[in-house]
């Protein structure tokens, strides 16, 4: 212990403090307090434990480091810069400026070495759980005696705010249950939140709570590097449980007038206080962004760890060629089949099947061919049909299974799915009822922002769920999800479309996809005539056409059937109506104008849409002269056929709307 | 103890089991397991402790009973029916049917005696915390020595699912912090969730976790009425901390083949198993919905408790007339001023002020005149400007304050606000950043469904927040909130509109209102000419008109200023443009067609909207020929003026759009 290089340590920690102060001051906004308070802990971690290669930020077997308290972004940027990532000092000097790689909160798609996008509190911790879960699962599948090819830790820095958030609590409880021993959380126990002392609102016994979850807990002086090192060693040695280390720190460490107070939290210290702080730390007041000689050397990592692993990997490729090829394909997202037509199940026309049921069939069929597919449900397995045929549950003592019981923890699930996707090697999916997508929105949004390819299986997608009533019946959720940039929402009309929807979801590498599925049965559409289900991949297609249509009937999901029925009703009255199935607004928006006009010819203004949800937004497709059939209020508890009828979401109403448009 | 009327107890508990089994069987859907498992606990509570008056379900000083595990609705309906509420047996026989008062999950606006709408797990527990907080706060303000006019308990039944949800964890942590001693949670510790055993995903030590939050905890056999009674007595006697009693029960108690298994959770037992269960319980197999003599008598409550309180209240009215009048006004929601013009602050035209700042000024001014106003922020007090001038924080040992530090617990806050609103006597508000409205959506939706008059103060409402970047910049949130039925969203353009927005929010008694406010400064509009700010109450109004407008420029919030600038740019080019401020789509939709056409004359098709958020949905107001200026992707981290400019949300872009429409 006496050999700890304290001098170098303090130089590095103070460098980080200086960079953080100066960057925030220059930007005139930001959070200096956390980087200054956690600099010691971070330097201990990054110089003694963190296994990474700044020259190859995507090395698969690197340790994952998550700054859950993303507002302390200058800590992460300083660490990345000093240890040799492609993040020059000039980037730190453009902190929070247009076009820089140092945004206010860390963004994983923007900055090399940033593992996940954080800022919204609690999310990073849930991501870290997902990464640790991914590591554990891949290790179990691919490691062989003497070949720990998947073997890394996941470290997270979490703040009081992180630990207050429900998403972190849910994910932490599951991490304890699953005994994710290679997850180590460094808790910045600084007793301060934006509003002031944690005495204002947060007086629980955090370590006792984590103990109740089944975690290993320690308390340490966060400004004592030797003690921090020992604590991390103990956490790693624990071996059976995830670990949390409460690091007692002073926010804004070193600032004579603001240290230990909320004033150091979320605003620049001020020019004068920066000067006083530097003096107090024995730091040159000039130049700003000062990095003393030796600090980069002390912090930097060469490629040695990766090179050693590469040797191991080479031997593994020889010994276990097939496994190595599979793992490599998974890590590179190259494990999708070429013969989709053979993989996707065929469904018999006319047979009645809920899309959640056909989804279950499709999912199991795909999973047999796509080894990276791993997911579960928020305690609604039987309802979501998310289980994989012939695959076991993952259990604390046995990760050879392929199904995750997330518990009634939708938000935690969504945050964990993000972490699994970010880890690599896994195509994660998770199921719940569509109405509970609301519980998951903050994580869904981050998946969309990061471009994380998570798949959501949202069943029970409308009043069609019937008796459970308004608390469980989505009304606004389809539109609210469609409003999220870079989220692809697909609501298939029946079994055939459901199969294609799964394919589209798996082929979407750039962001999350939500599959929106029914509880109630729907007839499988006969594809002998009319549009092929493959049209789902274009987002919308002409399902049943007529010569010179007078009216266009547009439906999504279960209501496509009503549009088909309405077409017949109109035909009986001599009206020619085209039926368009529009399962995905986002995919359709991505088509050429030519295709879009082919499906929805601009000159046909008589358009009726039908969807068992809010009509808000449908103006986009029906235009000024169209009519939207839907639901602009909450649902009701009754058998679903009754609800549809009583609320007027019927083929008759649609046909009548079509007629009324022609009468105008 | 030996005097416990065990025979009557078992008769009542088995009656509930029979009603639950029969109702679920008849409906062919529902959850029999919880009512059968918790019947004993509920009967103990309702016959020994619960202070209520079935003849007056809204008696202000009743104990509150929350069935957080709303899927067990037949437990609540049975209790209400048997104890004498206006819920005849015929209603139980129409469980989950169209038009009945017994929907799949309990709905407070529908069924007398249902205190809150539950089903989405975790919410009810957070509501219960809000009710207990409301009681404690009103008690502190209004009780006087010998006059405990506000003095009741809040009881909640919670399931494993409730306790897994983050919203419940957040709210429970705050309840522990605030030492809400009159909150007693009865935890249905049945070891079963829908997916199966809690061993699958939920193995934490729940009581230890609640201990860490600062709660009192007990463990009891949930089928031993004497023990349950003793535990509730001990919880009431505790006096300093909220209590949780883990009641070990058998889900589906009495069912020979399904008791203690997930099979009893969420589906009918089956005709044969219902018969076997009744036989096993020594219950007549016929008739269904059997209520033996004496059970209603045993369960029923007369008005005695209320009558005693009424006497106390009468004396209180004499002794403390002013207090009594105030409390009565608060409970009846009659405490709004008549002289709004005098109450609302005036703002100097031309001065630059963020709407969050004018909101803060308005809020403090209103609070001085509206005693029921009580709220706080999710640890963003200084940013949200939600504190009340001259008022203290509420603290565990001192509830004389008027400001709640919710901590970084947005979802818990929202669930608690619902509980406060439902309790009565309080107009609750809560603040956070608009982007974090996502964390609160499940509770916001329930407020809308219940018609709970909660006010949300959402600041930092767009890319206008600048440097914090995309994680903190709302894009889709305005539209996603507008999509929720019965939620009123108001995004004022400047100080004058902000004042009126607060008035509109307080006058909305039928549902929640979201105030959407800027971080950045905005010039206060000169009202000497043009439309008055009072137009906010109509949702939209003509702010600056011209003779025979050729173009309509529509803006909301901070972008109204850009529309005003665009009007000038267009005038310079000889184009006559009307500027419409559209702060609330919901309020505008509630106006007559005549008024709406006055503001947006149908014949003027050249319309441009501007809003720093998704353009999705704007088709409703701009029509087929209009143009929407907005943001259909995530934002960026930089000073806000730069972001607006770089992303093209400018007066110049709006003017150019207007010109292009006229050129068509």
Coordinates of C-alpha atoms in Angstrom, one line a residue, chain A residues 23-503:
Chain A
X23 CA -14.2 24.1 -19.3
X24 CA -17.3 24.9 -17.3
X25 CA -16.1 28.5 -16.7
X26 CA -15.4 28.9 -20.4
X27 CA -18.7 27.5 -21.5
X28 CA -20.4 29.6 -18.8
X29 CA -22.5 26.6 -18.0
X30 CA -22.1 23.0 -16.7
X31 CA -21.4 21.0 -13.6
X32 CA -17.9 21.4 -12.0
X33 CA -18.8 19.8 -8.7
X34 CA -19.0 16.2 -9.6
X35 CA -15.7 16.0 -11.6
X36 CA -13.9 17.8 -8.8
X37 CA -15.4 15.6 -6.1
X38 CA -15.0 12.3 -7.9
X39 CA -11.6 12.9 -9.5
X40 CA -9.8 10.9 -6.9
X41 CA -12.1 7.9 -7.2
X42 CA -12.0 8.0 -11.0
X43 CA -8.2 8.3 -11.1
X44 CA -7.9 5.2 -8.8
X45 CA -10.2 3.3 -11.1
X46 CA -8.7 4.3 -14.4
X47 CA -5.1 3.8 -13.3
X48 CA -5.4 0.6 -11.3
X49 CA -8.3 -1.3 -12.7
X50 CA -10.0 -0.2 -15.8
X51 CA -9.0 -2.5 -18.7
X52 CA -9.3 -0.6 -21.9
X53 CA -7.5 0.5 -25.0
X54 CA -7.9 4.2 -26.0
X55 CA -6.6 3.3 -29.4
X56 CA -9.6 0.9 -29.9
X57 CA -12.5 2.2 -28.0
X58 CA -14.7 -0.7 -29.4
X59 CA -12.4 -3.6 -28.3
X60 CA -15.1 -6.1 -27.3
X61 CA -13.5 -7.3 -24.1
X62 CA -12.8 -3.9 -22.6
X63 CA -14.2 -3.0 -19.2
X64 CA -17.3 -0.8 -19.5
X65 CA -17.3 2.5 -17.7
X66 CA -20.6 4.3 -17.2
X67 CA -20.9 7.8 -15.9
X68 CA -24.5 7.5 -14.8
X69 CA -24.4 11.0 -13.4
X70 CA -23.9 12.4 -16.9
X71 CA -24.0 16.0 -15.8
X72 CA -20.5 15.4 -14.6
X73 CA -19.5 15.0 -18.2
X74 CA -16.2 16.9 -17.8
X75 CA -15.0 14.1 -15.6
X76 CA -15.4 11.6 -18.4
X77 CA -14.1 13.9 -21.1
X78 CA -11.0 14.6 -18.9
X79 CA -10.4 10.9 -18.4
X80 CA -10.8 10.1 -22.0
X81 CA -8.5 12.9 -23.1
X82 CA -5.8 12.2 -20.5
X83 CA -5.8 8.4 -21.1
X84 CA -5.3 8.8 -24.9
X85 CA -8.7 8.6 -26.6
X86 CA -9.2 10.6 -29.8
X87 CA -10.5 13.6 -27.9
X88 CA -7.9 16.4 -28.1
X89 CA -7.7 19.3 -25.6
X90 CA -9.3 21.5 -28.2
X91 CA -12.5 19.5 -27.8
X92 CA -12.5 20.1 -24.1
X93 CA -12.0 23.7 -24.8
X94 CA -15.1 23.7 -26.9
X95 CA -17.2 22.1 -24.1
X96 CA -20.9 22.5 -24.8
X97 CA -20.3 24.3 -28.1
X98 CA -21.9 23.7 -31.5
X99 CA -20.2 20.9 -33.4
X100 CA -17.9 19.8 -30.5
X101 CA -17.5 16.2 -29.3
X102 CA -18.0 17.4 -25.7
X103 CA -21.8 18.1 -25.4
X104 CA -23.3 19.0 -22.1
X105 CA -24.1 15.4 -21.3
X106 CA -22.1 12.5 -22.7
X107 CA -23.4 11.0 -26.0
X108 CA -22.2 7.6 -27.0
X109 CA -22.9 8.0 -30.7
X110 CA -20.7 11.2 -30.8
X111 CA -17.7 10.7 -28.6
X112 CA -15.2 7.8 -28.7
X113 CA -15.0 6.1 -25.4
X114 CA -18.4 7.2 -24.2
X115 CA -20.2 3.9 -23.5
X116 CA -23.7 5.3 -23.1
X117 CA -25.6 8.5 -23.3
X118 CA -26.4 9.7 -19.8
X119 CA -27.9 12.8 -18.1
X120 CA -31.4 11.7 -17.4
X121 CA -30.7 10.3 -14.0
X122 CA -30.9 6.6 -13.1
X123 CA -30.5 5.5 -16.8
X124 CA -26.8 4.9 -16.8
X125 CA -27.0 2.7 -13.8
X126 CA -29.7 0.6 -15.5
X127 CA -27.5 0.5 -18.6
X128 CA -24.6 -0.7 -16.5
X129 CA -26.8 -3.6 -15.2
X130 CA -27.6 -4.5 -18.8
X131 CA -23.9 -4.5 -19.8
X132 CA -23.0 -6.7 -16.8
X133 CA -25.9 -9.0 -17.7
X134 CA -24.7 -9.1 -21.3
X135 CA -21.1 -10.0 -20.2
X136 CA -22.3 -12.7 -17.9
X137 CA -24.5 -14.3 -20.6
X138 CA -21.9 -14.1 -23.3
X139 CA -19.3 -15.5 -21.0
X140 CA -21.5 -18.4 -20.1
X141 CA -22.1 -19.2 -23.8
X142 CA -18.7 -18.7 -25.2
X143 CA -16.0 -19.1 -22.5
X144 CA -14.3 -22.4 -22.3
X145 CA -11.8 -23.7 -19.8
X146 CA -8.7 -21.6 -20.1
X147 CA -10.4 -19.3 -22.6
X148 CA -12.1 -16.4 -20.8
X149 CA -12.7 -14.6 -24.1
X150 CA -15.6 -12.7 -22.6
X151 CA -14.3 -11.4 -19.2
X152 CA -14.7 -7.9 -18.1
X153 CA -16.1 -5.7 -15.4
X154 CA -18.7 -3.0 -15.6
X155 CA -18.1 0.1 -13.5
X156 CA -20.5 2.9 -13.0
X157 CA -20.3 6.2 -11.2
X158 CA -23.7 7.1 -9.7
X159 CA -24.9 10.1 -7.8
X160 CA -27.5 10.7 -5.2
X161 CA -29.9 11.6 -8.0
X162 CA -29.2 8.3 -9.8
X163 CA -30.0 6.3 -6.7
X164 CA -33.2 8.2 -6.0
X165 CA -34.6 7.4 -9.4
X166 CA -37.0 4.4 -9.7
X167 CA -35.4 3.1 -12.9
X168 CA -32.1 2.6 -11.0
X169 CA -33.9 1.0 -8.1
X170 CA -35.7 -1.5 -10.4
X171 CA -32.5 -2.3 -12.3
X172 CA -30.5 -2.6 -9.1
X173 CA -33.0 -5.0 -7.6
X174 CA -32.7 -7.2 -10.6
X175 CA -28.9 -7.0 -10.6
X176 CA -29.0 -8.2 -7.0
X177 CA -31.4 -11.0 -7.9
X178 CA -29.2 -12.1 -10.8
X179 CA -26.0 -11.8 -8.7
X180 CA -24.2 -9.8 -11.3
X181 CA -20.9 -9.9 -9.5
X182 CA -18.8 -8.1 -12.1
X183 CA -20.9 -4.9 -11.7
X184 CA -19.3 -2.3 -9.4
X185 CA -21.0 0.9 -8.6
X186 CA -19.1 3.8 -7.3
X187 CA -21.6 6.0 -5.4
X188 CA -20.6 9.7 -5.2
X189 CA -21.9 10.1 -1.6
X190 CA -21.5 13.8 -1.5
X191 CA -24.6 14.7 0.5
X192 CA -25.5 17.3 -2.1
X193 CA -28.1 17.6 -4.8
X194 CA -29.1 20.6 -6.9
X195 CA -31.5 21.8 -4.4
X196 CA -29.1 21.6 -1.5
X197 CA -28.3 19.0 1.2
X198 CA -29.6 15.5 0.8
X199 CA -31.1 16.1 4.2
X200 CA -33.9 18.0 2.3
X201 CA -35.3 14.8 0.7
X202 CA -33.0 11.8 0.7
X203 CA -32.2 10.5 4.2
X204 CA -32.6 6.8 3.6
X205 CA -29.8 4.3 4.3
X206 CA -28.6 3.6 0.8
X207 CA -26.2 0.8 1.6
X208 CA -28.9 -0.9 3.7
X209 CA -31.2 -0.7 0.7
X210 CA -28.6 -2.2 -1.6
X211 CA -28.0 -4.9 1.0
X212 CA -31.7 -5.7 0.8
X213 CA -31.3 -6.1 -2.9
X214 CA -28.5 -8.6 -2.3
X215 CA -25.6 -6.3 -3.0
X216 CA -22.2 -6.1 -1.4
X217 CA -21.7 -2.7 0.2
X218 CA -18.8 -0.7 1.4
X219 CA -18.2 2.8 2.7
X220 CA -15.0 4.7 2.0
X221 CA -13.4 8.1 2.1
X222 CA -13.5 9.1 -1.6
X223 CA -10.5 11.3 -1.2
X224 CA -8.3 8.6 0.1
X225 CA -6.9 6.8 -3.0
X226 CA -5.4 4.0 -1.0
X227 CA -8.7 3.3 0.7
X228 CA -10.6 3.6 -2.6
X229 CA -8.2 1.1 -4.2
X230 CA -8.7 -1.4 -1.4
X231 CA -12.5 -1.0 -1.7
X232 CA -12.5 -1.7 -5.4
X233 CA -10.2 -4.7 -4.8
X234 CA -12.6 -6.0 -2.2
X235 CA -15.6 -5.5 -4.6
X236 CA -13.8 -7.4 -7.3
X237 CA -12.9 -10.1 -4.8
X238 CA -16.4 -10.5 -3.6
X239 CA -17.3 -12.7 -6.6
X240 CA -20.9 -13.4 -5.8
X241 CA -22.8 -10.2 -5.6
X242 CA -22.8 -6.8 -7.4
X243 CA -21.0 -4.2 -5.3
X244 CA -21.7 -0.6 -4.3
X245 CA -19.0 1.5 -2.8
X246 CA -20.3 4.7 -1.1
X247 CA -17.5 7.1 -1.6
X248 CA -17.8 10.0 0.8
X249 CA -16.7 13.0 -1.2
X250 CA -16.8 16.7 -1.2
X251 CA -18.6 18.2 -4.2
X252 CA -16.4 20.8 -5.8
X253 CA -13.4 19.5 -3.9
X254 CA -10.8 22.3 -3.4
X255 CA -13.1 25.3 -3.8
X256 CA -12.6 27.3 -0.7
X257 CA -16.1 28.9 -0.8
X258 CA -18.2 26.3 -2.6
X259 CA -16.8 22.9 -1.8
X260 CA -19.4 20.7 -0.1
X261 CA -22.3 23.0 -1.1
X262 CA -24.9 23.0 -3.9
X263 CA -23.3 26.1 -5.3
X264 CA -20.6 23.8 -6.8
X265 CA -23.2 21.6 -8.4
X266 CA -24.6 23.0 -11.6
X267 CA -23.0 26.3 -12.5
X268 CA -19.5 27.7 -13.1
X269 CA -17.6 28.5 -9.9
X270 CA -16.9 32.0 -11.2
X271 CA -13.6 33.4 -12.4
X272 CA -12.5 34.5 -9.0
X273 CA -13.4 31.2 -7.3
X274 CA -11.6 29.2 -10.0
X275 CA -8.5 31.2 -9.2
X276 CA -8.9 30.7 -5.4
X277 CA -9.5 27.0 -5.9
X278 CA -6.4 26.6 -8.0
X279 CA -4.4 28.4 -5.4
X280 CA -5.9 26.3 -2.7
X281 CA -5.0 23.1 -4.6
X282 CA -1.5 24.4 -5.2
X283 CA -2.3 24.6 -8.9
X284 CA -1.0 27.2 -11.4
X285 CA -3.7 29.7 -12.0
X286 CA -2.5 30.0 -15.6
X287 CA -2.8 28.7 -18.2
X288 CA -6.3 27.4 -18.2
X289 CA -6.7 23.8 -19.3
X290 CA -3.3 23.1 -17.8
X291 CA -2.0 19.5 -18.1
X292 CA 1.3 19.0 -16.3
X293 CA 4.0 16.8 -17.7
X294 CA 3.6 13.2 -16.7
X295 CA -0.1 13.2 -16.2
X296 CA -1.0 11.9 -19.6
X297 CA 1.7 9.3 -19.2
X298 CA 0.3 8.2 -15.9
X299 CA -3.2 8.0 -17.2
X300 CA -2.6 6.6 -20.6
X301 CA -3.0 3.0 -21.5
X302 CA -1.3 1.3 -24.4
X303 CA -2.8 -1.7 -26.3
X304 CA -1.2 -4.3 -24.1
X305 CA -4.3 -5.6 -22.5
X306 CA -6.0 -5.9 -25.8
X307 CA -2.9 -7.5 -27.4
X308 CA -3.0 -10.2 -24.7
X309 CA -6.6 -10.8 -25.3
X310 CA -6.0 -10.9 -29.0
X311 CA -3.5 -13.7 -28.5
X312 CA -6.0 -15.6 -26.4
X313 CA -8.7 -14.9 -29.1
X314 CA -6.4 -16.3 -31.7
X315 CA -6.0 -19.6 -29.8
X316 CA -9.7 -19.7 -29.2
X317 CA -10.3 -19.3 -32.9
X318 CA -8.2 -22.4 -33.5
X319 CA -9.6 -24.5 -30.6
X320 CA -13.2 -23.4 -31.0
X321 CA -13.6 -22.3 -34.5
X322 CA -17.3 -22.5 -34.7
X323 CA -17.9 -20.7 -31.4
X324 CA -15.5 -18.0 -32.4
X325 CA -17.3 -17.5 -35.7
X326 CA -20.6 -17.2 -34.0
X327 CA -19.4 -14.8 -31.4
X328 CA -17.7 -12.7 -34.0
X329 CA -20.9 -12.6 -36.1
X330 CA -22.9 -11.6 -33.0
X331 CA -20.5 -8.8 -32.0
X332 CA -20.6 -7.5 -35.6
X333 CA -24.3 -7.8 -35.9
X334 CA -23.9 -10.2 -38.8
X335 CA -25.9 -13.0 -37.5
X336 CA -29.1 -12.5 -39.4
X337 CA -30.2 -15.2 -41.9
X338 CA -30.0 -14.7 -45.6
X339 CA -33.0 -16.9 -46.2
X340 CA -35.6 -14.9 -44.5
X341 CA -38.4 -16.6 -46.5
X342 CA -37.4 -19.9 -45.1
X343 CA -37.0 -18.7 -41.6
X344 CA -40.3 -16.8 -41.3
X345 CA -43.2 -19.1 -40.5
X346 CA -46.1 -19.2 -43.0
X347 CA -49.6 -18.6 -41.6
X348 CA -52.8 -20.2 -43.0
X349 CA -55.1 -17.6 -44.5
X350 CA -58.4 -17.2 -42.8
X351 CA -57.3 -18.7 -39.5
X352 CA -57.8 -16.4 -36.6
X353 CA -54.8 -15.5 -34.5
X354 CA -53.8 -12.6 -32.3
X355 CA -50.7 -10.8 -33.6
X356 CA -49.2 -11.3 -30.2
X357 CA -49.6 -15.0 -30.9
X358 CA -48.1 -14.9 -34.3
X359 CA -45.4 -12.8 -32.9
X360 CA -44.6 -15.5 -30.4
X361 CA -44.4 -18.1 -33.2
X362 CA -42.2 -15.9 -35.4
X363 CA -39.9 -14.9 -32.5
X364 CA -39.2 -18.5 -31.6
X365 CA -38.6 -19.4 -35.2
X366 CA -36.2 -16.5 -35.6
X367 CA -34.4 -17.1 -32.3
X368 CA -33.5 -20.6 -33.5
X369 CA -31.5 -18.9 -36.3
X370 CA -30.3 -15.7 -34.7
X371 CA -28.1 -16.5 -31.7
X372 CA -27.8 -12.9 -30.5
X373 CA -31.5 -12.6 -29.8
X374 CA -32.0 -12.4 -26.0
X375 CA -34.9 -10.9 -24.1
X376 CA -37.8 -11.3 -21.8
X377 CA -40.9 -9.7 -20.4
X378 CA -41.9 -7.5 -17.5
X379 CA -43.7 -10.3 -15.8
X380 CA -46.2 -10.7 -18.7
X381 CA -44.6 -13.7 -20.5
X382 CA -47.8 -15.5 -21.1
X383 CA -49.6 -12.4 -22.3
X384 CA -46.7 -11.0 -24.4
X385 CA -45.8 -14.4 -25.9
X386 CA -42.1 -13.4 -25.6
X387 CA -40.7 -16.7 -24.4
X388 CA -38.5 -18.7 -26.7
X389 CA -39.5 -22.3 -27.5
X390 CA -37.1 -24.8 -25.9
X391 CA -35.0 -22.2 -24.1
X392 CA -34.6 -21.9 -20.3
X393 CA -34.9 -18.9 -18.0
X394 CA -31.7 -17.1 -17.0
X395 CA -31.2 -17.7 -13.3
X396 CA -28.7 -16.3 -10.8
X397 CA -26.8 -19.5 -10.7
X398 CA -27.3 -20.5 -14.4
X399 CA -26.9 -18.2 -17.3
X400 CA -27.1 -20.9 -19.9
X401 CA -30.8 -20.0 -20.5
X402 CA -32.0 -17.4 -23.0
X403 CA -35.0 -15.8 -21.4
X404 CA -35.0 -13.0 -18.8
X405 CA -37.6 -12.6 -16.2
X406 CA -37.5 -8.8 -15.7
X407 CA -40.2 -8.7 -13.0
X408 CA -42.7 -5.9 -12.8
X409 CA -40.0 -3.4 -13.7
X410 CA -40.8 -2.0 -17.1
X411 CA -38.5 1.0 -16.8
X412 CA -35.6 -1.0 -15.4
X413 CA -36.1 -3.4 -18.2
X414 CA -35.9 -0.7 -20.8
X415 CA -32.8 0.7 -19.3
X416 CA -31.2 -2.7 -19.1
X417 CA -32.1 -3.5 -22.7
X418 CA -30.3 -0.3 -23.7
X419 CA -27.2 -1.5 -21.8
X420 CA -27.4 -5.0 -23.5
X421 CA -27.6 -3.4 -26.9
X422 CA -24.7 -1.0 -26.2
X423 CA -22.6 -3.9 -24.9
X424 CA -22.7 -5.6 -28.2
X425 CA -23.2 -9.2 -29.1
X426 CA -26.9 -9.1 -28.2
X427 CA -30.1 -8.1 -30.0
X428 CA -32.2 -7.4 -27.0
X429 CA -36.0 -7.4 -26.8
X430 CA -38.5 -6.9 -24.0
X431 CA -42.2 -7.2 -23.7
X432 CA -45.0 -5.5 -21.8
X433 CA -48.4 -4.1 -22.5
X434 CA -48.5 -1.1 -24.9
X435 CA -50.0 1.1 -22.2
X436 CA -46.9 0.5 -20.0
X437 CA -44.7 1.9 -22.7
X438 CA -45.3 5.0 -20.7
X439 CA -43.2 3.6 -17.9
X440 CA -40.4 3.0 -20.3
X441 CA -40.4 6.3 -22.3
X442 CA -37.2 7.9 -20.8
X443 CA -35.2 4.8 -21.8
X444 CA -36.9 4.4 -25.2
X445 CA -36.0 8.0 -26.0
X446 CA -32.4 7.4 -25.1
X447 CA -32.3 4.3 -27.2
X448 CA -33.6 6.4 -30.1
X449 CA -31.0 9.1 -29.4
X450 CA -28.2 6.7 -29.2
X451 CA -29.3 4.5 -32.1
X452 CA -29.5 1.5 -29.9
X453 CA -31.2 -1.4 -31.7
X454 CA -33.6 -2.5 -29.0
X455 CA -36.9 -4.3 -29.9
X456 CA -40.0 -3.7 -27.8
X457 CA -42.8 -6.2 -27.9
X458 CA -45.9 -4.2 -26.9
X459 CA -49.0 -6.3 -26.8
X460 CA -52.6 -5.5 -25.8
X461 CA -52.5 -2.5 -28.0
X462 CA -55.9 -1.0 -27.8
X463 CA -59.5 -1.2 -26.5
X464 CA -59.2 -4.6 -28.2
X465 CA -57.9 -5.9 -24.9
X466 CA -61.4 -5.6 -23.6
X467 CA -62.3 -6.1 -19.9
X468 CA -59.1 -4.8 -18.3
X469 CA -60.5 -1.3 -19.0
X470 CA -59.2 2.2 -19.4
X471 CA -56.2 1.9 -17.2
X472 CA -54.9 -0.8 -19.5
X473 CA -56.2 0.4 -22.8
X474 CA -53.8 2.5 -24.8
X475 CA -55.3 5.5 -26.6
X476 CA -52.6 8.0 -27.1
X477 CA -49.6 5.7 -27.0
X478 CA -49.2 5.0 -30.7
X479 CA -49.1 8.6 -31.5
X480 CA -46.9 9.4 -28.6
X481 CA -44.4 6.7 -29.7
X482 CA -44.5 7.9 -33.3
X483 CA -43.5 11.3 -32.1
X484 CA -40.2 10.1 -30.8
X485 CA -37.5 10.7 -33.4
X486 CA -35.7 7.6 -34.7
X487 CA -38.0 5.2 -33.1
X488 CA -39.7 2.8 -35.6
X489 CA -43.2 1.8 -34.7
X490 CA -44.8 -1.1 -36.5
X491 CA -48.4 -2.2 -35.9
X492 CA -49.0 -5.2 -38.1
X493 CA -52.5 -6.1 -39.3
X494 CA -52.3 -9.9 -38.9
X495 CA -49.9 -12.8 -38.8
X496 CA -48.3 -12.3 -42.2
X497 CA -47.5 -8.7 -41.5
X498 CA -46.3 -9.7 -38.0
X499 CA -43.6 -12.0 -39.5
X500 CA -42.4 -9.2 -41.8
X501 CA -42.5 -6.7 -38.9
X502 CA -40.1 -8.9 -37.0
X503 CA -37.7 -9.0 -39.9

